[in-house]
PDB file of C-alpha atoms and ligand atoms in Angstrom:
ATOM      1  CA  MET A   1     -64.934  29.855 -90.881  1.00  0.00           C
ATOM      2  CA  ASN A   2     -65.019  29.432 -87.221  1.00  0.00           C
ATOM      3  CA  ILE A   3     -61.978  29.522 -85.023  1.00  0.00           C
ATOM      4  CA  ASN A   4     -62.736  27.750 -81.609  1.00  0.00           C
ATOM      5  CA  THR A   5     -60.244  29.831 -79.988  1.00  0.00           C
ATOM      6  CA  ASN A   6     -61.016  27.149 -76.352  1.00  0.00           C
ATOM      7  CA  THR A   7     -59.796  24.418 -78.931  1.00  0.00           C
ATOM      8  CA  ILE A   8     -56.262  26.645 -79.356  1.00  0.00           C
ATOM      9  CA  ASP A   9     -55.867  27.344 -76.191  1.00  0.00           C
ATOM     10  CA  ASN A  10     -56.152  23.891 -75.138  1.00  0.00           C
ATOM     11  CA  ASP A  11     -53.714  22.838 -78.165  1.00  0.00           C
ATOM     12  CA  PRO A  12     -50.749  21.360 -76.081  1.00  0.00           C
ATOM     13  CA  ILE A  13     -48.387  22.688 -78.669  1.00  0.00           C
ATOM     14  CA  SER A  14     -49.248  25.993 -78.035  1.00  0.00           C
ATOM     15  CA  GLY A  15     -48.964  25.480 -74.653  1.00  0.00           C
ATOM     16  CA  TRP A  16     -45.516  24.560 -75.556  1.00  0.00           C
ATOM     17  CA  ARG A  17     -44.778  27.346 -78.160  1.00  0.00           C
ATOM     18  CA  LYS A  18     -46.079  29.503 -74.580  1.00  0.00           C
ATOM     19  CA  ARG A  19     -43.071  28.469 -72.466  1.00  0.00           C
ATOM     20  CA  PRO A  20     -38.874  30.010 -73.380  1.00  0.00           C
ATOM     21  CA  VAL A  21     -37.016  27.285 -74.708  1.00  0.00           C
ATOM     22  CA  ILE A  22     -34.395  26.596 -72.242  1.00  0.00           C
ATOM     23  CA  ASP A  23     -31.485  29.144 -72.191  1.00  0.00           C
ATOM     24  CA  GLN A  24     -28.699  27.230 -73.246  1.00  0.00           C
ATOM     25  CA  THR A  25     -27.248  30.299 -75.357  1.00  0.00           C
ATOM     26  CA  GLY A  26     -23.984  30.429 -73.124  1.00  0.00           C
ATOM     27  CA  SER A  27     -23.113  26.311 -74.696  1.00  0.00           C
ATOM     28  CA  PRO A  28     -19.761  25.771 -76.398  1.00  0.00           C
ATOM     29  CA  LEU A  29     -20.969  22.517 -76.499  1.00  0.00           C
ATOM     30  CA  ASN A  30     -23.393  20.152 -78.623  1.00  0.00           C
ATOM     31  CA  ALA A  31     -25.025  16.883 -77.822  1.00  0.00           C
ATOM     32  CA  MET A  32     -23.814  13.817 -79.802  1.00  0.00           C
ATOM     33  CA  THR A  33     -26.131  11.094 -79.616  1.00  0.00           C
ATOM     34  CA  VAL A  34     -26.392   7.555 -80.606  1.00  0.00           C
ATOM     35  CA  ASP A  35     -29.171   5.265 -80.901  1.00  0.00           C
ATOM     36  CA  VAL A  36     -27.534   1.341 -80.392  1.00  0.00           C
ATOM     37  CA  GLU A  37     -29.631  -0.837 -82.305  1.00  0.00           C
ATOM     38  CA  ASP A  38     -28.401  -3.746 -85.416  1.00  0.00           C
ATOM     39  CA  TYR A  39     -29.259  -3.105 -88.868  1.00  0.00           C
ATOM     40  CA  PHE A  40     -32.182  -5.417 -88.938  1.00  0.00           C
ATOM     41  CA  GLN A  41     -33.858  -3.199 -86.370  1.00  0.00           C
ATOM     42  CA  VAL A  42     -33.900  -0.987 -88.208  1.00  0.00           C
ATOM     43  CA  GLU A  43     -37.941   0.797 -89.043  1.00  0.00           C
ATOM     44  CA  ALA A  44     -37.772   0.259 -92.366  1.00  0.00           C
ATOM     45  CA  LEU A  45     -36.601  -2.665 -92.957  1.00  0.00           C
ATOM     46  CA  ALA A  46     -39.382  -3.678 -90.435  1.00  0.00           C
ATOM     47  CA  PRO A  47     -41.934  -5.262 -92.942  1.00  0.00           C
ATOM     48  CA  HIS A  48     -38.774  -7.532 -94.339  1.00  0.00           C
ATOM     49  CA  ILE A  49     -37.834  -9.066 -91.704  1.00  0.00           C
ATOM     50  CA  PRO A  50     -39.758 -10.051 -88.632  1.00  0.00           C
ATOM     51  CA  ARG A  51     -39.005  -9.666 -85.136  1.00  0.00           C
ATOM     52  CA  GLU A  52     -38.706 -13.160 -84.444  1.00  0.00           C
ATOM     53  CA  GLU A  53     -35.809 -13.750 -87.265  1.00  0.00           C
ATOM     54  CA  TRP A  54     -33.745 -11.758 -85.150  1.00  0.00           C
ATOM     55  CA  ASN A  55     -32.362 -13.695 -83.031  1.00  0.00           C
ATOM     56  CA  ASN A  56     -30.638 -15.806 -86.223  1.00  0.00           C
ATOM     57  CA  ARG A  57     -29.499 -12.587 -87.859  1.00  0.00           C
ATOM     58  CA  GLU A  58     -25.324 -11.939 -88.121  1.00  0.00           C
ATOM     59  CA  CYS A  59     -24.967  -9.509 -85.190  1.00  0.00           C
ATOM     60  CA  ARG A  60     -22.661  -6.486 -86.629  1.00  0.00           C
ATOM     61  CA  VAL A  61     -23.489  -4.305 -83.930  1.00  0.00           C
ATOM     62  CA  GLU A  62     -20.470  -5.126 -81.539  1.00  0.00           C
ATOM     63  CA  ARG A  63     -18.033  -4.188 -83.841  1.00  0.00           C
ATOM     64  CA  ASN A  64     -19.683  -1.650 -85.128  1.00  0.00           C
ATOM     65  CA  MET A  65     -19.780   0.157 -81.567  1.00  0.00           C
ATOM     66  CA  ASP A  66     -16.157  -1.002 -81.302  1.00  0.00           C
ATOM     67  CA  ARG A  67     -14.851   1.455 -84.191  1.00  0.00           C
ATOM     68  CA  ILE A  68     -17.527   4.451 -82.129  1.00  0.00           C
ATOM     69  CA  LEU A  69     -16.166   3.728 -78.958  1.00  0.00           C
ATOM     70  CA  GLN A  70     -12.494   4.257 -80.745  1.00  0.00           C
ATOM     71  CA  LEU A  71     -13.582   7.350 -82.825  1.00  0.00           C
ATOM     72  CA  PHE A  72     -15.188   8.736 -79.496  1.00  0.00           C
ATOM     73  CA  SER A  73     -11.808   7.728 -77.107  1.00  0.00           C
ATOM     74  CA  ASP A  74      -9.646   9.176 -80.169  1.00  0.00           C
ATOM     75  CA  ASN A  75     -11.603  12.723 -79.626  1.00  0.00           C
ATOM     76  CA  GLY A  76     -12.041  12.952 -76.328  1.00  0.00           C
ATOM     77  CA  THR A  77     -16.121  13.457 -76.969  1.00  0.00           C
ATOM     78  CA  LYS A  78     -18.232  11.583 -74.726  1.00  0.00           C
ATOM     79  CA  ALA A  79     -21.978  10.894 -75.904  1.00  0.00           C
ATOM     80  CA  THR A  80     -25.139   9.473 -75.302  1.00  0.00           C
ATOM     81  CA  PHE A  81     -25.951   5.772 -76.217  1.00  0.00           C
ATOM     82  CA  PHE A  82     -29.953   5.818 -76.624  1.00  0.00           C
ATOM     83  CA  THR A  83     -29.658   1.968 -76.605  1.00  0.00           C
ATOM     84  CA  LEU A  84     -31.993  -1.386 -77.111  1.00  0.00           C
ATOM     85  CA  GLY A  85     -33.263  -3.195 -73.718  1.00  0.00           C
ATOM     86  CA  TRP A  86     -33.083  -5.817 -76.515  1.00  0.00           C
ATOM     87  CA  ILE A  87     -29.863  -5.024 -77.047  1.00  0.00           C
ATOM     88  CA  ALA A  88     -28.762  -4.488 -73.917  1.00  0.00           C
ATOM     89  CA  GLU A  89     -29.901  -7.964 -72.749  1.00  0.00           C
ATOM     90  CA  ARG A  90     -27.998  -9.807 -75.415  1.00  0.00           C
ATOM     91  CA  TYR A  91     -24.276  -7.986 -75.525  1.00  0.00           C
ATOM     92  CA  PRO A  92     -24.626  -6.482 -71.705  1.00  0.00           C
ATOM     93  CA  GLN A  93     -20.714  -5.988 -73.014  1.00  0.00           C
ATOM     94  CA  ILE A  94     -21.409  -3.152 -74.934  1.00  0.00           C
ATOM     95  CA  VAL A  95     -23.269  -1.409 -71.965  1.00  0.00           C
ATOM     96  CA  HIS A  96     -20.583  -1.734 -69.670  1.00  0.00           C
ATOM     97  CA  ARG A  97     -18.052  -0.265 -72.233  1.00  0.00           C
ATOM     98  CA  ILE A  98     -20.626   2.998 -72.586  1.00  0.00           C
ATOM     99  CA  VAL A  99     -20.289   3.068 -68.863  1.00  0.00           C
ATOM    100  CA  GLY A 100     -17.310   2.119 -68.407  1.00  0.00           C
ATOM    101  CA  GLU A 101     -15.695   5.021 -70.820  1.00  0.00           C
ATOM    102  CA  GLY A 102     -17.781   7.590 -69.024  1.00  0.00           C
ATOM    103  CA  HIS A 103     -20.158   7.871 -71.874  1.00  0.00           C
ATOM    104  CA  GLU A 104     -24.138   8.622 -70.806  1.00  0.00           C
ATOM    105  CA  LEU A 105     -26.416   5.138 -71.001  1.00  0.00           C
ATOM    106  CA  ALA A 106     -30.153   6.216 -72.427  1.00  0.00           C
ATOM    107  CA  SER A 107     -32.947   4.204 -73.534  1.00  0.00           C
ATOM    108  CA  HIS A 108     -34.299   3.248 -76.944  1.00  0.00           C
ATOM    109  CA  GLY A 109     -36.872   1.145 -75.774  1.00  0.00           C
ATOM    110  CA  LEU A 110     -37.229  -2.634 -75.508  1.00  0.00           C
ATOM    111  CA  ALA A 111     -37.586  -3.311 -78.967  1.00  0.00           C
ATOM    112  CA  HIS A 112     -38.073  -0.675 -81.562  1.00  0.00           C
ATOM    113  CA  PHE A 113     -41.878  -0.733 -81.013  1.00  0.00           C
ATOM    114  CA  ARG A 114     -42.690   2.799 -82.755  1.00  0.00           C
ATOM    115  CA  ALA A 115     -44.343   4.478 -79.549  1.00  0.00           C
ATOM    116  CA  ASP A 116     -46.797   5.350 -81.413  1.00  0.00           C
ATOM    117  CA  HIS A 117     -47.881   2.323 -82.648  1.00  0.00           C
ATOM    118  CA  GLN A 118     -48.512   1.070 -78.905  1.00  0.00           C
ATOM    119  CA  SER A 119     -51.287   1.994 -76.287  1.00  0.00           C
ATOM    120  CA  ARG A 120     -50.817   3.903 -73.134  1.00  0.00           C
ATOM    121  CA  PRO A 121     -50.601   0.453 -71.006  1.00  0.00           C
ATOM    122  CA  LEU A 122     -48.173  -1.031 -73.613  1.00  0.00           C
ATOM    123  CA  PHE A 123     -45.738   1.799 -74.209  1.00  0.00           C
ATOM    124  CA  LEU A 124     -45.964   2.385 -70.044  1.00  0.00           C
ATOM    125  CA  ALA A 125     -44.846  -1.353 -70.004  1.00  0.00           C
ATOM    126  CA  ASP A 126     -41.875  -1.150 -72.597  1.00  0.00           C
ATOM    127  CA  VAL A 127     -40.452   2.097 -71.441  1.00  0.00           C
ATOM    128  CA  THR A 128     -40.192   1.116 -67.624  1.00  0.00           C
ATOM    129  CA  LYS A 129     -38.728  -2.282 -68.579  1.00  0.00           C
ATOM    130  CA  ALA A 130     -36.552  -0.924 -70.871  1.00  0.00           C
ATOM    131  CA  LYS A 131     -35.199   1.510 -68.175  1.00  0.00           C
ATOM    132  CA  ALA A 132     -35.067  -1.334 -65.427  1.00  0.00           C
ATOM    133  CA  VAL A 133     -33.186  -3.708 -68.207  1.00  0.00           C
ATOM    134  CA  LEU A 134     -30.264  -0.769 -68.544  1.00  0.00           C
ATOM    135  CA  GLU A 135     -30.120   0.085 -65.096  1.00  0.00           C
ATOM    136  CA  GLU A 136     -29.508  -3.348 -63.809  1.00  0.00           C
ATOM    137  CA  VAL A 137     -27.353  -4.081 -66.928  1.00  0.00           C
ATOM    138  CA  GLY A 138     -25.738  -0.905 -66.739  1.00  0.00           C
ATOM    139  CA  GLY A 139     -25.635   0.196 -62.943  1.00  0.00           C
ATOM    140  CA  VAL A 140     -26.429   3.353 -63.308  1.00  0.00           C
ATOM    141  CA  ALA A 141     -29.495   5.564 -63.368  1.00  0.00           C
ATOM    142  CA  VAL A 142     -31.224   5.812 -66.999  1.00  0.00           C
ATOM    143  CA  ASN A 143     -32.165   9.167 -67.149  1.00  0.00           C
ATOM    144  CA  GLY A 144     -33.292   9.659 -71.042  1.00  0.00           C
ATOM    145  CA  TYR A 145     -35.675   7.981 -73.913  1.00  0.00           C
ATOM    146  CA  ARG A 146     -35.535   8.617 -77.625  1.00  0.00           C
ATOM    147  CA  ALA A 147     -38.368   6.930 -78.789  1.00  0.00           C
ATOM    148  CA  THR A 148     -38.052   4.670 -82.281  1.00  0.00           C
ATOM    149  CA  SER A 149     -38.212   6.935 -85.422  1.00  0.00           C
ATOM    150  CA  PHE A 150     -38.830  10.399 -83.471  1.00  0.00           C
ATOM    151  CA  SER A 151     -42.593   8.554 -82.677  1.00  0.00           C
ATOM    152  CA  ILE A 152     -43.842  11.028 -80.591  1.00  0.00           C
ATOM    153  CA  THR A 153     -46.211  12.573 -82.613  1.00  0.00           C
ATOM    154  CA  ARG A 154     -49.560  15.251 -82.172  1.00  0.00           C
ATOM    155  CA  ARG A 155     -51.365  11.204 -81.946  1.00  0.00           C
ATOM    156  CA  ASN A 156     -49.695  10.463 -79.576  1.00  0.00           C
ATOM    157  CA  LEU A 157     -48.353  13.380 -77.274  1.00  0.00           C
ATOM    158  CA  TRP A 158     -49.557  11.189 -73.835  1.00  0.00           C
ATOM    159  CA  ALA A 159     -45.979   9.500 -74.640  1.00  0.00           C
ATOM    160  CA  LEU A 160     -44.135  12.429 -72.892  1.00  0.00           C
ATOM    161  CA  SER A 161     -46.284  12.280 -69.504  1.00  0.00           C
ATOM    162  CA  VAL A 162     -45.509   8.690 -69.503  1.00  0.00           C
ATOM    163  CA  LEU A 163     -42.393   9.163 -69.792  1.00  0.00           C
ATOM    164  CA  GLU A 164     -42.492  11.758 -67.259  1.00  0.00           C
ATOM    165  CA  GLU A 165     -44.165   9.557 -64.681  1.00  0.00           C
ATOM    166  CA  VAL A 166     -41.699   6.306 -64.994  1.00  0.00           C
ATOM    167  CA  GLY A 167     -38.885   8.685 -64.238  1.00  0.00           C
ATOM    168  CA  TYR A 168     -37.236   9.719 -67.296  1.00  0.00           C
ATOM    169  CA  LYS A 169     -35.659  13.114 -66.608  1.00  0.00           C
ATOM    170  CA  TYR A 170     -35.992  13.540 -70.655  1.00  0.00           C
ATOM    171  CA  SER A 171     -36.788  12.649 -73.965  1.00  0.00           C
ATOM    172  CA  SER A 172     -35.495  13.379 -77.333  1.00  0.00           C
ATOM    173  CA  SER A 173     -38.593  11.811 -79.724  1.00  0.00           C
ATOM    174  CA  THR A 174     -39.211  14.593 -81.627  1.00  0.00           C
ATOM    175  CA  PHE A 175     -38.090  16.079 -85.249  1.00  0.00           C
ATOM    176  CA  PRO A 176     -40.223  19.546 -85.582  1.00  0.00           C
ATOM    177  CA  ILE A 177     -39.907  19.337 -89.331  1.00  0.00           C
ATOM    178  CA  ASN A 178     -42.385  17.881 -92.203  1.00  0.00           C
ATOM    179  CA  HIS A 179     -41.766  14.107 -92.666  1.00  0.00           C
ATOM    180  CA  ASP A 180     -44.065  11.397 -93.838  1.00  0.00           C
ATOM    181  CA  LEU A 181     -43.379   8.829 -90.873  1.00  0.00           C
ATOM    182  CA  TYR A 182     -43.011  11.192 -87.749  1.00  0.00           C
ATOM    183  CA  GLY A 183     -42.465  15.330 -87.064  1.00  0.00           C
ATOM    184  CA  ILE A 184     -44.402  17.901 -85.355  1.00  0.00           C
ATOM    185  CA  PRO A 185     -43.294  21.417 -87.568  1.00  0.00           C
ATOM    186  CA  GLU A 186     -44.734  23.739 -85.509  1.00  0.00           C
ATOM    187  CA  GLN A 187     -43.384  22.693 -81.878  1.00  0.00           C
ATOM    188  CA  PRO A 188     -39.941  24.427 -80.574  1.00  0.00           C
ATOM    189  CA  ARG A 189     -37.263  23.747 -82.321  1.00  0.00           C
ATOM    190  CA  PHE A 190     -34.833  23.717 -79.008  1.00  0.00           C
ATOM    191  CA  ALA A 191     -34.480  21.838 -75.653  1.00  0.00           C
ATOM    192  CA  PHE A 192     -37.914  22.754 -73.818  1.00  0.00           C
ATOM    193  CA  TYR A 193     -40.324  22.098 -70.889  1.00  0.00           C
ATOM    194  CA  PRO A 194     -43.657  20.288 -72.364  1.00  0.00           C
ATOM    195  CA  PHE A 195     -45.627  20.686 -69.137  1.00  0.00           C
ATOM    196  CA  ALA A 196     -45.481  23.837 -66.952  1.00  0.00           C
ATOM    197  CA  ASP A 197     -45.313  22.196 -63.131  1.00  0.00           C
ATOM    198  CA  SER A 198     -42.177  19.451 -63.979  1.00  0.00           C
ATOM    199  CA  LYS A 199     -38.457  19.835 -65.275  1.00  0.00           C
ATOM    200  CA  PHE A 200     -39.271  17.119 -67.359  1.00  0.00           C
ATOM    201  CA  MET A 201     -37.362  17.983 -70.818  1.00  0.00           C
ATOM    202  CA  GLU A 202     -38.035  17.013 -74.583  1.00  0.00           C
ATOM    203  CA  ILE A 203     -34.972  18.299 -76.744  1.00  0.00           C
ATOM    204  CA  PRO A 204     -35.958  17.466 -80.524  1.00  0.00           C
ATOM    205  CA  ILE A 205     -33.377  17.329 -83.247  1.00  0.00           C
ATOM    206  CA  THR A 206     -31.963  19.798 -85.039  1.00  0.00           C
ATOM    207  CA  THR A 207     -33.120  21.455 -87.430  1.00  0.00           C
ATOM    208  CA  VAL A 208     -32.336  25.565 -89.287  1.00  0.00           C
ATOM    209  CA  ARG A 209     -34.739  27.467 -90.334  1.00  0.00           C
ATOM    210  CA  ARG A 210     -34.702  28.717 -93.624  1.00  0.00           C
ATOM    211  CA  PHE A 211     -37.680  30.194 -96.313  1.00  0.00           C
ATOM    212  CA  GLY A 212     -40.148  30.131 -93.785  1.00  0.00           C
ATOM    213  CA  ARG A 213     -39.402  26.402 -92.589  1.00  0.00           C
ATOM    214  CA  ASN A 214     -37.686  24.145 -90.703  1.00  0.00           C
ATOM    215  CA  TRP A 215     -34.915  22.068 -92.525  1.00  0.00           C
ATOM    216  CA  PRO A 216     -34.190  18.640 -91.057  1.00  0.00           C
ATOM    217  CA  ALA A 217     -29.967  19.676 -89.789  1.00  0.00           C
ATOM    218  CA  GLY A 218     -29.483  17.041 -87.111  1.00  0.00           C
ATOM    219  CA  GLY A 219     -28.423  13.969 -88.256  1.00  0.00           C
ATOM    220  CA  GLY A 220     -29.369  10.571 -89.472  1.00  0.00           C
ATOM    221  CA  GLY A 221     -30.526  10.043 -93.109  1.00  0.00           C
ATOM    222  CA  TYR A 222     -29.670  13.662 -93.890  1.00  0.00           C
ATOM    223  CA  PHE A 223     -25.993  13.989 -92.687  1.00  0.00           C
ATOM    224  CA  ARG A 224     -25.391  11.029 -95.653  1.00  0.00           C
ATOM    225  CA  LEU A 225     -27.814  12.986 -98.124  1.00  0.00           C
ATOM    226  CA  PHE A 226     -26.354  15.873 -98.034  1.00  0.00           C
ATOM    227  CA  PRO A 227     -22.523  17.181 -98.682  1.00  0.00           C
ATOM    228  CA  TYR A 228     -20.312  17.463 -95.726  1.00  0.00           C
ATOM    229  CA  SER A 229     -19.649  20.953 -96.336  1.00  0.00           C
ATOM    230  CA  LEU A 230     -23.761  21.918 -96.352  1.00  0.00           C
ATOM    231  CA  PHE A 231     -24.219  19.928 -93.272  1.00  0.00           C
ATOM    232  CA  LYS A 232     -21.793  22.236 -91.573  1.00  0.00           C
ATOM    233  CA  ARG A 233     -22.740  25.688 -92.604  1.00  0.00           C
ATOM    234  CA  ASN A 234     -26.092  24.363 -91.376  1.00  0.00           C
ATOM    235  CA  LEU A 235     -25.082  23.373 -87.419  1.00  0.00           C
ATOM    236  CA  GLN A 236     -22.745  26.845 -87.797  1.00  0.00           C
ATOM    237  CA  THR A 237     -26.086  28.865 -88.167  1.00  0.00           C
ATOM    238  CA  VAL A 238     -27.745  27.529 -86.184  1.00  0.00           C
ATOM    239  CA  ARG A 239     -24.992  27.950 -83.662  1.00  0.00           C
ATOM    240  CA  ALA A 240     -24.493  31.150 -85.182  1.00  0.00           C
ATOM    241  CA  GLU A 241     -27.945  32.757 -85.277  1.00  0.00           C
ATOM    242  CA  ASP A 242     -30.387  30.929 -82.666  1.00  0.00           C
ATOM    243  CA  ARG A 243     -27.175  30.264 -80.332  1.00  0.00           C
ATOM    244  CA  GLN A 244     -27.915  27.397 -79.000  1.00  0.00           C
ATOM    245  CA  PRO A 245     -27.175  23.936 -78.512  1.00  0.00           C
ATOM    246  CA  CYS A 246     -27.122  21.018 -81.643  1.00  0.00           C
ATOM    247  CA  MET A 247     -28.297  17.695 -81.095  1.00  0.00           C
ATOM    248  CA  PHE A 248     -26.963  14.992 -83.667  1.00  0.00           C
ATOM    249  CA  TYR A 249     -27.862  11.831 -83.527  1.00  0.00           C
ATOM    250  CA  PHE A 250     -25.877   8.511 -85.832  1.00  0.00           C
ATOM    251  CA  HIS A 251     -27.220   4.758 -85.085  1.00  0.00           C
ATOM    252  CA  PRO A 252     -23.759   2.161 -86.366  1.00  0.00           C
ATOM    253  CA  TRP A 253     -25.375   0.588 -89.133  1.00  0.00           C
ATOM    254  CA  GLU A 254     -24.343   3.356 -91.069  1.00  0.00           C
ATOM    255  CA  ILE A 255     -20.644   3.472 -90.958  1.00  0.00           C
ATOM    256  CA  ASP A 256     -21.071  -0.443 -92.127  1.00  0.00           C
ATOM    257  CA  HIS A 257     -20.968  -0.277 -95.817  1.00  0.00           C
ATOM    258  CA  THR A 258     -20.621  -4.231 -95.980  1.00  0.00           C
ATOM    259  CA  GLN A 259     -23.992  -4.947 -93.884  1.00  0.00           C
ATOM    260  CA  PRO A 260     -25.961  -7.567 -95.730  1.00  0.00           C
ATOM    261  CA  ARG A 261     -28.543  -6.252 -98.030  1.00  0.00           C
ATOM    262  CA  ILE A 262     -32.356  -6.580 -97.183  1.00  0.00           C
ATOM    263  CA  ALA A 263     -34.173  -7.637-100.320  1.00  0.00           C
ATOM    264  CA  GLY A 264     -37.523  -6.366-101.647  1.00  0.00           C
ATOM    265  CA  THR A 265     -36.804  -3.407-100.256  1.00  0.00           C
ATOM    266  CA  SER A 266     -38.526  -0.392-102.243  1.00  0.00           C
ATOM    267  CA  VAL A 267     -36.453   2.964-103.771  1.00  0.00           C
ATOM    268  CA  LYS A 268     -37.190   4.713-101.114  1.00  0.00           C
ATOM    269  CA  THR A 269     -36.039   2.838 -98.205  1.00  0.00           C
ATOM    270  CA  ARG A 270     -32.699   1.795-100.224  1.00  0.00           C
ATOM    271  CA  VAL A 271     -32.089   5.406-100.468  1.00  0.00           C
ATOM    272  CA  ARG A 272     -32.780   6.011 -96.742  1.00  0.00           C
ATOM    273  CA  HIS A 273     -30.654   2.906 -95.634  1.00  0.00           C
ATOM    274  CA  TYR A 274     -28.108   2.738 -97.606  1.00  0.00           C
ATOM    275  CA  LEU A 275     -26.685   5.890 -99.533  1.00  0.00           C
ATOM    276  CA  ASN A 276     -23.113   6.996 -98.476  1.00  0.00           C
ATOM    277  CA  LEU A 277     -22.990   4.787 -95.977  1.00  0.00           C
ATOM    278  CA  GLU A 278     -19.242   4.425 -97.057  1.00  0.00           C
ATOM    279  CA  ARG A 279     -18.611   8.165 -96.212  1.00  0.00           C
ATOM    280  CA  THR A 280     -20.278   8.416 -92.552  1.00  0.00           C
ATOM    281  CA  PHE A 281     -17.625   7.528 -90.933  1.00  0.00           C
ATOM    282  CA  ASP A 282     -14.948   9.917 -92.179  1.00  0.00           C
ATOM    283  CA  ARG A 283     -17.713  12.354 -91.560  1.00  0.00           C
ATOM    284  CA  LEU A 284     -18.048  11.669 -88.510  1.00  0.00           C
ATOM    285  CA  GLN A 285     -14.634  12.173 -87.896  1.00  0.00           C
ATOM    286  CA  LYS A 286     -14.545  16.012 -89.892  1.00  0.00           C
ATOM    287  CA  LEU A 287     -18.164  16.585 -86.891  1.00  0.00           C
ATOM    288  CA  LEU A 288     -16.150  15.563 -84.291  1.00  0.00           C
ATOM    289  CA  LYS A 289     -13.210  18.187 -85.270  1.00  0.00           C
ATOM    290  CA  ASP A 290     -15.443  20.824 -86.267  1.00  0.00           C
ATOM    291  CA  PHE A 291     -17.506  21.084 -83.636  1.00  0.00           C
ATOM    292  CA  ARG A 292     -17.365  20.475 -79.402  1.00  0.00           C
ATOM    293  CA  TRP A 293     -19.562  17.573 -78.600  1.00  0.00           C
ATOM    294  CA  SER A 294     -20.223  15.650 -75.545  1.00  0.00           C
ATOM    295  CA  SER A 295     -23.417  13.912 -73.805  1.00  0.00           C
ATOM    296  CA  VAL A 296     -27.059  15.367 -72.926  1.00  0.00           C
ATOM    297  CA  GLU A 297     -26.035  14.862 -69.642  1.00  0.00           C
ATOM    298  CA  GLN A 298     -23.231  17.091 -69.668  1.00  0.00           C
ATOM    299  CA  VAL A 299     -24.869  19.437 -72.454  1.00  0.00           C
ATOM    300  CA  TYR A 300     -28.256  20.369 -70.498  1.00  0.00           C
ATOM    301  CA  PHE A 301     -27.859  19.041 -66.648  1.00  0.00           C
ATOM    302  CA  ALA A 302     -24.517  20.302 -66.497  1.00  0.00           C
ATOM    303  CA  ASP A 303     -25.385  21.485 -63.039  1.00  0.00           C
ATOM    304  CA  SER A 304     -26.283  17.857 -61.704  1.00  0.00           C
ATOM    305  CA  ALA A 305     -23.670  16.290 -63.656  1.00  0.00           C
ATOM    306  CA  PRO A 306     -19.803  15.905 -63.435  1.00  0.00           C
ATOM    307  CA  LYS A 307     -18.220  19.047 -64.800  1.00  0.00           C
ATOM    308  CA  GLN A 308     -15.868  18.597 -68.520  1.00  0.00           C
TER     309      GLN A 308
HETATM  310 ZN1   ZN B 401     -33.794   3.233 -83.639  1.00  0.00          ZN
END
């Protein structure tokens, strides 16, 4: 077999791997993040709910956000909220509360289009407008971005340079696992600088290393699927063995077990979307007590952020 070493050297992922992960070994904090979207905007349900119908759907994100903000307030937790521009335009009061209660406002794009389904000009327009909308409504700088469904993969690595160009300081849009919809298993597992000449940071979702591969350990459906004790142990392992902060994420609809069920979805989609919704809130309460959490800004940019 012919191996073209020139091609390997030019592979962006091997370039990422040559640069060390950012030293966060002394930080006691982990990053708590929420992707602010409503139950009908989820990628898995997209084939069943056209965007034109979004305005006609019952809004549940407001009351779910009320519970989340109260939960964080009760536990003294600060978090980062990756918010859709669509949500900010319709429910500015949600954005005002995020900012007013001392959390970090960040971008989840305009209307939940996957980054890898967009051309470079469309993606540029989307992330530029989303940043402007959120900054206008929130009255604060928006530095962070998370792609819909972690849709920055090998196919569209250019998206990271677009984000840097637009003025984002970091992204949390990659997941170092094998998954049918996303993932770059061989990428760095912890925060790193994708570009040699820039401080733009990519912060992957947390994985735990076992049996020679990475396993998801940072939230989403996995948080509902695995027993809490296993989830907790995985995060403890990352803290003890890797000595790095964890990056955790969930969605407001994941605490809403009475949300309307969408007809016609596959078994896989139903499991991913609806499994153990009634348990999420209790698990979150435990998680907030078992580990120390803060916003991405506080965990990774503490030098430029007010100390907690
Ligand atoms: Zn999302």
